């Protein structure tokens, strides 16, 4: 499965939200599995959108055919667009499904990992971070994705900001030390996203 992560700064909120609803046209696209997103809880005008595709071939076909028509409604409503593609490597909680049901909040952790530490990073993600997240109350589903140049995305969906906050306070510092995260990660960018139900496709 291919994971597409879009991040941008919105300059026309009403126009952007109106355009976002037009992406319902993705339904029926070959290989499309689901899309959702919302507003950053940290930066007021920042938006994140995540979409899931069966494969790169289906995604490339969509980009060549239908993307520009669907995108036209949002032209001029945002700036600073960043797009990253990740291959799904493994689930954070078993049985990942590419939908947003039951989740209120999305946590994104984008990691640039030192080349000689990639294997260790993936190993501790699977053996230390994943069990801790999967066992946390309110954690719904998640995945670990990989891109070229030693880039990784840890995506997790949570029932509420409060549940994610409890995990953050109670476990993250201890897990960071145990997993030797500082030795693995050259750069880490993250955000917490308040999902907008009307954007879910």
Protein backbone atom coordinates (compact mmCIF):
# COMPACT_ATOMS: atom_id res chain seq x y z
CA UNK A 1 0.00 0.00 0.00
CA UNK A 2 1.14 3.53 -0.82
CA UNK A 3 0.61 6.35 1.70
CA UNK A 4 0.46 9.95 0.46
CA UNK A 5 1.00 12.74 3.00
CA UNK A 6 0.10 16.28 1.99
CA UNK A 7 0.86 19.30 4.13
CA UNK A 8 0.11 22.92 3.24
CA UNK A 9 -0.68 26.35 4.67
CA UNK A 10 -4.23 27.54 3.98
CA UNK A 11 -4.77 31.16 2.90
CA UNK A 12 -8.53 30.94 2.14
CA UNK A 13 -10.12 28.72 4.76
CA UNK A 14 -13.66 28.72 3.41
CA UNK A 15 -12.53 28.12 -0.17
CA UNK A 16 -10.15 25.37 0.89
CA UNK A 17 -12.81 23.52 2.89
CA UNK A 18 -15.29 23.81 0.04
CA UNK A 19 -12.66 22.40 -2.34
CA UNK A 20 -11.74 19.65 0.09
CA UNK A 21 -15.25 18.21 -0.13
CA UNK A 22 -14.83 17.84 -3.92
CA UNK A 23 -12.30 15.10 -3.26
CA UNK A 24 -15.28 12.79 -2.72
CA UNK A 25 -14.74 12.30 -6.45
CA UNK A 26 -11.91 9.91 -5.50
CA UNK A 27 -14.51 7.24 -4.79
CA UNK A 28 -14.48 4.80 -7.65
CA UNK A 29 -10.91 5.62 -8.71
CA UNK A 30 -9.08 2.32 -9.35
CA UNK A 31 -6.78 1.47 -6.46
CA UNK A 32 -8.03 4.23 -4.15
CA UNK A 33 -8.45 3.00 -0.56
CA UNK A 34 -9.31 6.08 1.54
CA UNK A 35 -8.50 9.70 2.40
CA UNK A 36 -8.87 11.94 5.43
CA UNK A 37 -7.26 14.86 7.19
CA UNK A 38 -7.73 17.99 9.21
CA UNK A 39 -6.17 20.99 10.90
CA UNK A 40 -2.92 21.00 12.84
CA UNK A 41 -3.38 21.48 16.57
CA UNK A 42 -0.05 23.32 16.70
CA UNK A 43 -0.12 25.67 13.69
CA UNK A 44 -3.52 27.31 13.06
CA UNK A 45 -3.40 27.51 9.24
CA UNK A 46 -1.63 24.20 8.59
CA UNK A 47 -3.52 21.28 7.08
CA UNK A 48 -2.55 17.62 6.73
CA UNK A 49 -4.25 15.19 4.34
CA UNK A 50 -3.46 11.48 4.14
CA UNK A 51 -4.55 9.19 1.32
CA UNK A 52 -4.07 5.47 0.79
CA UNK A 53 -3.59 3.69 -2.54
CA UNK A 54 -3.23 0.00 -3.33
CA UNK A 55 0.00 0.60 -5.25
CA UNK A 56 2.23 3.20 -6.86
CA UNK A 57 0.94 2.18 -10.31
CA UNK A 58 -2.69 2.99 -9.39
CA UNK A 59 -1.60 6.29 -7.83
CA UNK A 60 0.47 7.31 -10.87
CA UNK A 61 -2.47 6.49 -13.15
CA UNK A 62 -4.78 8.69 -11.05
CA UNK A 63 -2.27 11.58 -11.10
CA UNK A 64 -2.03 11.38 -14.88
CA UNK A 65 -5.81 11.23 -15.45
CA UNK A 66 -8.13 12.69 -12.80
CA UNK A 67 -6.04 14.63 -10.27
CA UNK A 68 -6.02 18.04 -11.96
CA UNK A 69 -9.79 18.07 -12.47
CA UNK A 70 -10.46 17.32 -8.77
CA UNK A 71 -7.75 19.72 -7.61
CA UNK A 72 -9.07 22.68 -9.65
CA UNK A 73 -11.61 23.61 -6.93
CA UNK A 74 -8.79 24.26 -4.42
CA UNK A 75 -6.42 26.24 -6.63
CA UNK A 76 -5.32 29.46 -4.93
CA UNK A 77 -6.63 28.52 -1.45
CA UNK A 78 -3.27 27.36 -0.03
CA UNK A 79 0.52 27.81 -0.27
CA UNK A 80 3.71 25.93 0.71
CA UNK A 81 2.44 22.55 -0.48
CA UNK A 82 4.58 19.58 0.54
CA UNK A 83 3.85 16.04 -0.68
CA UNK A 84 5.59 12.86 0.44
CA UNK A 85 4.95 9.25 -0.59
CA UNK A 86 5.66 6.30 1.70
CA UNK A 87 5.41 2.55 1.21
CA UNK A 88 3.54 0.78 4.00
CA UNK A 89 6.14 -1.36 5.77
CA UNK A 90 4.18 -2.74 8.72
CA UNK A 91 1.19 -2.05 10.95
CA UNK A 92 1.57 -0.33 14.31
CA UNK A 93 -1.45 -2.19 15.61
CA UNK A 94 -2.34 -5.41 13.81
CA UNK A 95 -4.89 -5.32 11.04
CA UNK A 96 -4.45 -1.76 9.76
CA UNK A 97 -7.36 -0.62 7.61
CA UNK A 98 -7.04 2.49 5.40
CA UNK A 99 -9.94 4.43 6.91
CA UNK A 100 -10.51 6.98 9.68
CA UNK A 101 -13.50 5.46 11.48
CA UNK A 102 -13.48 5.81 15.25
CA UNK A 103 -10.58 8.29 15.26
CA UNK A 104 -10.71 11.94 16.29
CA UNK A 105 -6.99 12.71 16.19
CA UNK A 106 -4.12 11.75 13.91
CA UNK A 107 -0.48 11.78 15.07
CA UNK A 108 2.24 12.06 12.43
CA UNK A 109 5.93 11.55 13.18
CA UNK A 110 8.24 12.11 10.20
CA UNK A 111 11.75 10.82 10.85
CA UNK A 112 14.98 11.22 8.91
CA UNK A 113 17.15 8.37 10.15
CA UNK A 114 20.95 8.07 10.06
CA UNK A 115 21.90 5.56 7.39
CA UNK A 116 23.86 3.24 9.67
CA UNK A 117 20.94 3.20 12.16
CA UNK A 118 18.05 2.35 9.80
CA UNK A 119 17.87 -1.34 10.76
CA UNK A 120 17.99 -0.51 14.47
CA UNK A 121 15.32 2.17 14.05
CA UNK A 122 12.93 -0.20 12.26
CA UNK A 123 13.63 -2.94 14.82
CA UNK A 124 12.83 -0.78 17.87
CA UNK A 125 9.76 0.60 16.11
CA UNK A 126 8.47 -2.96 15.79
CA UNK A 127 9.61 -4.30 19.18
CA UNK A 128 9.34 -1.28 21.53
CA UNK A 129 7.17 1.52 20.09
CA UNK A 130 4.49 -0.57 18.39
CA UNK A 131 3.56 -2.72 21.41
CA UNK A 132 3.48 0.38 23.63
CA UNK A 133 1.20 2.27 21.23
CA UNK A 134 -0.99 -0.75 20.46
CA UNK A 135 -1.50 -1.31 24.20
CA UNK A 136 -2.44 2.30 24.92
CA UNK A 137 -6.11 3.05 25.62
CA UNK A 138 -7.64 5.07 22.81
CA UNK A 139 -5.14 4.09 20.12
CA UNK A 140 -7.24 2.95 17.14
CA UNK A 141 -4.82 1.98 14.33
CA UNK A 142 -1.52 2.97 12.79
CA UNK A 143 1.24 2.19 10.33
CA UNK A 144 4.96 2.53 9.74
CA UNK A 145 5.87 3.79 6.26
CA UNK A 146 9.19 4.10 4.46
CA UNK A 147 10.41 6.45 1.71
CA UNK A 148 13.77 6.68 -0.11
CA UNK A 149 16.67 8.50 1.58
CA UNK A 150 16.06 6.86 5.00
CA UNK A 151 12.79 8.69 5.65
CA UNK A 152 10.01 7.13 7.70
CA UNK A 153 6.48 8.05 8.72
CA UNK A 154 4.83 6.77 11.88
CA UNK A 155 1.11 7.41 11.59
CA UNK A 156 -1.25 6.68 14.48
CA UNK A 157 -4.95 7.36 14.94
CA UNK A 158 -6.45 8.04 18.36
CA UNK A 159 -9.98 8.25 19.76
CA UNK A 160 -9.31 11.65 21.32
CA UNK A 161 -6.68 14.28 22.06
CA UNK A 162 -6.97 13.37 25.75
CA UNK A 163 -6.09 9.70 25.09
CA UNK A 164 -3.12 10.66 22.92
CA UNK A 165 -2.04 13.20 25.57
CA UNK A 166 -2.02 10.52 28.27
CA UNK A 167 0.20 8.28 26.14
CA UNK A 168 2.51 11.25 25.46
CA UNK A 169 2.87 12.10 29.15
CA UNK A 170 3.04 8.57 30.58
CA UNK A 171 5.17 6.73 28.06
CA UNK A 172 7.02 8.72 25.40
CA UNK A 173 10.01 9.93 27.42
CA UNK A 174 10.71 6.48 28.85
CA UNK A 175 10.29 4.80 25.46
CA UNK A 176 12.55 7.36 23.75
CA UNK A 177 15.39 6.46 26.12
CA UNK A 178 14.79 2.72 25.82
CA UNK A 179 14.67 2.86 22.01
CA UNK A 180 17.80 5.06 21.76
CA UNK A 181 15.83 7.38 19.47
CA UNK A 182 18.37 10.20 19.63
CA UNK A 183 21.09 7.91 18.27
CA UNK A 184 18.89 6.80 15.36
CA UNK A 185 17.11 9.96 14.28
CA UNK A 186 18.86 12.86 12.56
CA UNK A 187 15.65 14.93 12.28
CA UNK A 188 12.13 14.51 13.61
CA UNK A 189 9.09 16.55 12.66
CA UNK A 190 5.71 15.78 14.05
CA UNK A 191 2.21 17.10 14.36
CA UNK A 192 -1.13 16.26 15.89
CA UNK A 193 -4.09 16.69 13.55
CA UNK A 194 -7.72 17.29 14.52
CA UNK A 195 -9.56 15.21 11.93
CA UNK A 196 -12.37 16.88 9.98
CA UNK A 197 -15.08 14.25 9.37
CA UNK A 198 -16.38 16.09 6.28
CA UNK A 199 -12.99 15.58 4.57
CA UNK A 200 -13.06 11.79 4.89
CA UNK A 201 -13.52 9.91 1.63
